[in-house]
């Protein structure tokens, strides 16, 4: 019987995950189905239960996207350290009533940087913009790559300071740089080799008040949003940075989930190329 998987979100109509996972499954010869499920805002747990209960083959796992990642975290009966650090779960595995929760977003970002963009975070001065869920999800994986420094800058300075302190205290963060938190005003005169936009500003078209000087020569500017040219991408490009959007992270976080579920690592390059062709 075919193993069943799904992605839960609200909205979910534009999710690329079913396409990505069916390409992975075809490439690796895995017998599985993957569907997108729109859960009611108050109905996430019920939707997951219904998915597990109904259907022809066994339900093996699920991806979780906005706005349910915190709820998925609570639903999981056990969680990986990176999910604990993120405070959010995007990958669930079902096994005889147990629900395991993981978070593959940070690993997806790191893999996209290292393998697709040739930008190893090790030894780099990293600036992470934003202090919400998207930023939180990538901090531990970035720190574990041993950057020279990691500065978290946020519109609300206090949130960045709190987040930095929390991660500086985390036992797993004893390696590499301790993160630092600041407001955008604290960036004047500072330079970075990798600038990652984890704010949601791009979705509303808002311009971030970034000094041009933050983009060091040969800087890579990474926008977590994909499918549109955001003001951050335009700013960074104008300052001479090499610009990437979050499509690679989307594919790589999916590949990491696929690996957790199936024990096989799909080749992402051809899937990324197929998605780019469509964009
Ligand atoms: P997500 O899960 O996408 O991270 P979130 O938790 O709501 O969403 O966080 C949104 C992030 O984008 C926050 O860091 C937010 O800054 P504040 O903490 O000051 O609210 C940031 N953000 C959103 N719109 C912004 C804008 N126009 N300018 C600067 N930062 C913005």
Short mmCIF file of C-alpha atoms and ligand atoms in Angstrom, two decimals:
data_model
loop_
_atom_site.label_atom_id
_atom_site.label_comp_id
_atom_site.label_asym_id
_atom_site.label_seq_id
_atom_site.Cartn_x
_atom_site.Cartn_y
_atom_site.Cartn_z
CA UNK A 1 0.00 0.00 0.00
CA UNK A 2 1.15 3.49 -0.85
CA UNK A 3 2.52 5.55 2.08
CA UNK A 4 0.68 8.83 2.49
CA UNK A 5 2.05 12.30 3.21
CA UNK A 6 0.53 15.80 3.20
CA UNK A 7 1.28 19.44 3.82
CA UNK A 8 -1.05 21.39 6.13
CA UNK A 9 -1.43 25.16 5.97
CA UNK A 10 -3.86 28.05 5.63
CA UNK A 11 -3.71 29.22 2.90
CA UNK A 12 -2.27 26.24 1.05
CA UNK A 13 -3.41 26.69 -2.57
CA UNK A 14 -0.06 27.99 -3.84
CA UNK A 15 2.09 25.43 -2.01
CA UNK A 16 4.85 23.97 -4.17
CA UNK A 17 5.41 21.08 -1.76
CA UNK A 18 3.20 18.47 -3.54
CA UNK A 19 5.09 19.11 -6.79
CA UNK A 20 8.50 19.02 -5.09
CA UNK A 21 7.78 15.78 -3.23
CA UNK A 22 6.28 14.05 -6.24
CA UNK A 23 9.41 14.94 -8.24
CA UNK A 24 11.57 13.56 -5.38
CA UNK A 25 9.46 10.38 -5.23
CA UNK A 26 9.68 9.82 -9.00
CA UNK A 27 13.43 10.42 -8.97
CA UNK A 28 14.11 8.01 -6.11
CA UNK A 29 11.44 5.42 -6.99
CA UNK A 30 9.54 5.79 -3.71
CA UNK A 31 5.94 4.58 -3.54
CA UNK A 32 4.20 7.48 -1.81
CA UNK A 33 1.49 10.08 -2.27
CA UNK A 34 1.64 13.71 -1.10
CA UNK A 35 -1.30 16.09 -0.98
CA UNK A 36 -1.96 19.67 0.13
CA UNK A 37 -4.59 20.03 2.88
CA UNK A 38 -6.23 23.31 3.84
CA UNK A 39 -6.86 23.20 7.61
CA UNK A 40 -9.29 25.57 9.30
CA UNK A 41 -7.49 28.18 11.43
CA UNK A 42 -8.80 26.45 14.59
CA UNK A 43 -8.79 22.99 13.09
CA UNK A 44 -5.16 21.94 12.63
CA UNK A 45 -5.11 19.02 15.08
CA UNK A 46 -8.48 17.75 13.82
CA UNK A 47 -7.23 17.91 10.23
CA UNK A 48 -4.09 15.93 11.08
CA UNK A 49 -6.15 13.32 12.98
CA UNK A 50 -8.55 12.98 10.05
CA UNK A 51 -5.64 12.54 7.65
CA UNK A 52 -4.11 9.82 9.83
CA UNK A 53 -7.44 8.02 10.26
CA UNK A 54 -8.70 8.09 6.67
CA UNK A 55 -7.20 6.89 3.43
CA UNK A 56 -6.06 3.72 1.74
CA UNK A 57 -2.39 3.56 2.69
CA UNK A 58 -0.72 4.32 6.03
CA UNK A 59 -0.18 8.00 6.91
CA UNK A 60 3.58 8.34 7.47
CA UNK A 61 4.21 12.03 7.82
CA UNK A 62 3.34 15.63 7.10
CA UNK A 63 4.82 19.01 6.46
CA UNK A 64 3.40 21.99 8.27
CA UNK A 65 3.43 25.57 7.10
CA UNK A 66 2.00 28.95 8.11
CA UNK A 67 0.25 29.40 10.53
CA UNK A 68 0.51 25.97 12.19
CA UNK A 69 4.20 25.42 12.98
CA UNK A 70 3.85 26.28 16.68
CA UNK A 71 0.79 24.03 16.98
CA UNK A 72 2.69 21.22 15.26
CA UNK A 73 5.43 21.73 17.84
CA UNK A 74 2.89 21.13 20.63
CA UNK A 75 1.31 18.19 18.83
CA UNK A 76 4.61 16.31 18.54
CA UNK A 77 5.16 13.74 21.26
CA UNK A 78 8.93 14.01 20.78
CA UNK A 79 11.08 16.65 19.10
CA UNK A 80 14.60 17.03 17.76
CA UNK A 81 16.99 19.58 19.36
CA UNK A 82 16.76 21.80 16.28
CA UNK A 83 12.97 21.79 16.52
CA UNK A 84 13.24 22.67 20.22
CA UNK A 85 15.57 25.57 19.39
CA UNK A 86 13.29 26.79 16.61
CA UNK A 87 10.20 26.54 18.81
CA UNK A 88 8.42 25.34 15.68
CA UNK A 89 7.92 22.12 13.73
CA UNK A 90 7.60 21.86 9.95
CA UNK A 91 8.02 18.08 9.61
CA UNK A 92 5.98 15.44 11.41
CA UNK A 93 6.53 11.68 11.28
CA UNK A 94 3.80 9.27 12.35
CA UNK A 95 4.75 5.93 13.82
CA UNK A 96 2.29 3.72 15.73
CA UNK A 97 0.61 6.60 17.55
CA UNK A 98 3.86 8.46 18.25
CA UNK A 99 4.33 11.80 16.49
CA UNK A 100 7.91 13.01 15.98
CA UNK A 101 8.52 16.67 15.24
CA UNK A 102 11.49 18.17 13.42
CA UNK A 103 12.35 21.49 11.83
CA UNK A 104 14.20 21.33 8.52
CA UNK A 105 14.06 25.05 7.62
CA UNK A 106 17.49 25.95 8.99
CA UNK A 107 19.15 22.88 7.49
CA UNK A 108 17.48 23.78 4.18
CA UNK A 109 18.90 27.28 4.28
CA UNK A 110 22.39 26.06 5.18
CA UNK A 111 22.31 23.44 2.43
CA UNK A 112 21.14 25.95 -0.16
CA UNK A 113 23.92 28.33 0.86
CA UNK A 114 26.66 25.70 0.86
CA UNK A 115 25.70 23.40 -2.00
CA UNK A 116 23.73 25.55 -4.43
CA UNK A 117 25.24 28.99 -3.89
CA UNK A 118 28.81 28.10 -2.92
CA UNK A 119 28.50 30.28 0.18
CA UNK A 120 29.80 28.41 3.22
CA UNK A 121 28.71 30.21 6.41
CA UNK A 122 31.91 29.08 8.18
CA UNK A 123 34.09 32.06 9.02
CA UNK A 124 31.63 34.57 7.55
CA UNK A 125 30.23 37.63 9.26
CA UNK A 126 26.49 36.99 9.13
CA UNK A 127 23.71 39.51 9.54
CA UNK A 128 20.26 38.03 10.15
CA UNK A 129 17.40 40.49 9.65
CA UNK A 130 14.25 39.83 11.67
CA UNK A 131 13.50 38.18 14.99
CA UNK A 132 10.22 36.37 14.28
CA UNK A 133 9.55 32.69 13.59
CA UNK A 134 11.48 32.60 10.31
CA UNK A 135 14.61 34.03 11.94
CA UNK A 136 14.38 31.82 15.01
CA UNK A 137 14.19 28.70 12.85
CA UNK A 138 17.60 29.24 11.25
CA UNK A 139 19.74 30.54 14.15
CA UNK A 140 20.96 27.24 15.61
CA UNK A 141 21.82 25.64 12.23
CA UNK A 142 23.72 28.82 11.26
CA UNK A 143 25.63 28.93 14.56
CA UNK A 144 26.60 25.28 14.21
CA UNK A 145 28.37 26.21 10.93
CA UNK A 146 30.85 28.32 12.92
CA UNK A 147 30.39 31.77 11.43
CA UNK A 148 32.86 34.51 12.47
CA UNK A 149 29.90 36.42 13.88
CA UNK A 150 26.10 36.38 13.87
CA UNK A 151 24.26 39.63 14.40
CA UNK A 152 20.47 39.60 14.64
CA UNK A 153 18.95 42.98 13.69
CA UNK A 154 15.29 43.74 14.10
CA UNK A 155 12.93 46.70 13.80
CA UNK A 156 12.00 46.08 17.43
CA UNK A 157 15.46 46.03 18.97
CA UNK A 158 14.35 44.43 22.22
CA UNK A 159 13.09 41.29 20.44
CA UNK A 160 16.46 40.87 18.71
CA UNK A 161 18.33 41.34 21.99
CA UNK A 162 16.14 38.78 23.75
CA UNK A 163 16.51 36.24 20.93
CA UNK A 164 20.30 36.65 20.82
CA UNK A 165 20.57 36.19 24.57
CA UNK A 166 18.40 33.09 24.47
CA UNK A 167 20.63 31.46 21.83
CA UNK A 168 23.86 32.60 23.46
CA UNK A 169 22.76 30.66 26.55
CA UNK A 170 21.77 27.51 24.66
CA UNK A 171 24.20 24.67 25.49
CA UNK A 172 24.31 23.62 21.80
CA UNK A 173 25.60 27.10 20.95
CA UNK A 174 28.81 26.73 22.94
CA UNK A 175 30.54 26.31 19.58
CA UNK A 176 31.26 29.23 17.24
CA UNK A 177 30.12 32.79 17.61
CA UNK A 178 27.64 33.96 20.19
CA UNK A 179 24.80 35.86 18.53
CA UNK A 180 24.38 39.57 19.11
CA UNK A 181 21.07 41.46 18.95
CA UNK A 182 20.54 45.02 17.73
CA UNK A 183 18.12 47.45 16.09
CA UNK A 184 18.64 48.61 12.50
CA UNK A 185 20.24 51.77 13.89
CA UNK A 186 23.05 49.69 15.37
CA UNK A 187 24.19 48.59 11.89
CA UNK A 188 25.78 51.90 10.89
CA UNK A 189 29.41 51.40 9.88
CA UNK A 190 29.25 47.60 10.11
CA UNK A 191 29.98 45.14 7.29
CA UNK A 192 28.83 41.58 6.66
CA UNK A 193 29.69 38.80 4.19
CA UNK A 194 26.25 37.20 4.31
CA UNK A 195 23.01 39.13 4.91
CA UNK A 196 19.85 37.05 5.33
CA UNK A 197 16.43 38.66 5.26
CA UNK A 198 14.10 36.73 7.56
CA UNK A 199 11.66 39.60 8.05
CA UNK A 200 8.25 39.51 6.41
CA UNK A 201 8.84 43.03 5.04
CA UNK A 202 9.22 41.69 1.48
CA UNK A 203 5.65 40.36 1.54
CA UNK A 204 4.26 43.86 2.04
CA UNK A 205 6.84 45.51 -0.22
CA UNK A 206 8.31 47.48 2.70
CA UNK A 207 11.84 48.82 2.44
CA UNK A 208 14.21 48.01 5.32
CA UNK A 209 16.26 50.93 6.66
CA UNK A 210 19.63 49.29 5.95
CA UNK A 211 22.83 51.26 5.52
CA UNK A 212 24.43 50.34 2.15
CA UNK A 213 27.66 49.65 4.04
CA UNK A 214 26.31 46.40 5.55
CA UNK A 215 26.98 44.64 2.22
CA UNK A 216 30.72 43.89 2.25
CA UNK A 217 32.52 43.32 -1.07
CA UNK A 218 31.50 39.87 -2.47
CA UNK A 219 28.59 39.77 0.01
CA UNK A 220 25.79 37.26 -0.53
CA UNK A 221 22.30 38.65 0.18
CA UNK A 222 19.69 35.98 0.85
CA UNK A 223 15.96 36.71 0.77
CA UNK A 224 13.88 33.98 2.43
CA UNK A 225 10.82 35.01 0.46
CA UNK A 226 10.65 33.62 -3.09
CA UNK A 227 8.70 34.28 -6.25
CA UNK A 228 9.08 38.05 -6.25
CA UNK A 229 11.79 40.70 -6.38
CA UNK A 230 11.56 42.29 -2.94
CA UNK A 231 12.89 45.74 -1.99
CA UNK A 232 15.64 43.96 0.01
CA UNK A 233 16.81 42.15 -3.14
CA UNK A 234 16.84 45.43 -5.05
CA UNK A 235 18.72 47.21 -2.24
CA UNK A 236 21.30 44.44 -2.01
CA UNK A 237 21.74 44.18 -5.77
CA UNK A 238 22.25 47.95 -6.05
CA UNK A 239 24.92 47.71 -3.33
CA UNK A 240 26.81 45.11 -5.40
CA UNK A 241 25.82 41.99 -3.43
CA UNK A 242 25.11 38.62 -5.05
CA UNK A 243 21.39 38.09 -4.51
CA UNK A 244 19.45 34.84 -3.97
CA UNK A 245 15.81 34.23 -3.12
CA UNK A 246 14.33 31.52 -0.91
CA UNK A 247 13.32 29.00 -3.59
CA UNK A 248 16.46 26.94 -2.94
CA UNK A 249 15.71 26.88 0.78
CA UNK A 250 12.17 25.67 0.02
CA UNK A 251 13.49 22.77 -2.07
CA UNK A 252 16.26 21.90 0.40
CA UNK A 253 14.00 21.91 3.47
CA UNK A 254 11.71 19.57 1.53
CA UNK A 255 14.66 17.32 0.64
CA UNK A 256 15.63 17.15 4.32
CA UNK A 257 12.05 16.16 5.25
CA UNK A 258 12.05 13.56 2.46
CA UNK A 259 15.30 12.15 3.85
CA UNK A 260 13.82 11.92 7.37
CA UNK A 261 10.79 10.03 6.05
CA UNK A 262 12.32 7.82 3.37
CA UNK A 263 16.00 7.52 4.30
CA UNK A 264 17.00 8.61 0.78
CA UNK A 265 18.44 12.00 -0.12
CA UNK A 266 16.99 13.23 -3.43
CA UNK A 267 19.03 15.25 -5.91
CA UNK A 268 17.71 18.77 -5.59
CA UNK A 269 19.42 20.49 -8.54
CA UNK A 270 17.04 19.16 -11.19
CA UNK A 271 13.97 19.89 -9.05
CA UNK A 272 15.17 23.43 -8.38
CA UNK A 273 15.78 23.88 -12.12
CA UNK A 274 12.25 22.64 -12.89
CA UNK A 275 10.73 25.11 -10.41
CA UNK A 276 12.87 27.95 -11.71
CA UNK A 277 11.71 27.20 -15.22
CA UNK A 278 8.15 27.74 -14.13
CA UNK A 279 8.87 30.93 -12.16
P1 LIG B 1 7.70 35.16 10.48
O1 LIG B 1 7.13 33.87 10.99
O2 LIG B 1 7.61 35.35 8.98
O3 LIG B 1 9.08 35.42 10.99
P2 LIG B 1 6.69 37.01 12.41
O4 LIG B 1 6.99 36.08 13.51
O5 LIG B 1 5.41 37.81 12.41
O6 LIG B 1 6.71 36.29 11.00
O7 LIG B 1 7.92 38.04 12.30
C1 LIG B 1 7.98 39.04 11.33
C2 LIG B 1 9.37 39.68 11.37
O8 LIG B 1 9.47 40.63 10.30
C3 LIG B 1 9.65 40.46 12.65
O9 LIG B 1 11.02 40.42 12.91
C4 LIG B 1 9.21 41.87 12.26
O10 LIG B 1 9.79 42.90 13.03
P3 LIG B 1 9.16 43.35 14.46
O11 LIG B 1 9.60 42.32 15.47
O12 LIG B 1 9.69 44.67 14.74
O13 LIG B 1 7.65 43.34 14.24
C5 LIG B 1 9.69 41.93 10.84
N1 LIG B 1 9.00 42.90 10.00
C6 LIG B 1 7.77 42.80 9.46
N2 LIG B 1 7.47 43.89 8.72
C7 LIG B 1 8.55 44.71 8.79
C8 LIG B 1 8.88 45.98 8.23
N3 LIG B 1 8.02 46.64 7.46
N4 LIG B 1 10.08 46.51 8.53
C9 LIG B 1 10.96 45.85 9.31
N5 LIG B 1 10.72 44.66 9.86
C10 LIG B 1 9.54 44.08 9.60
#
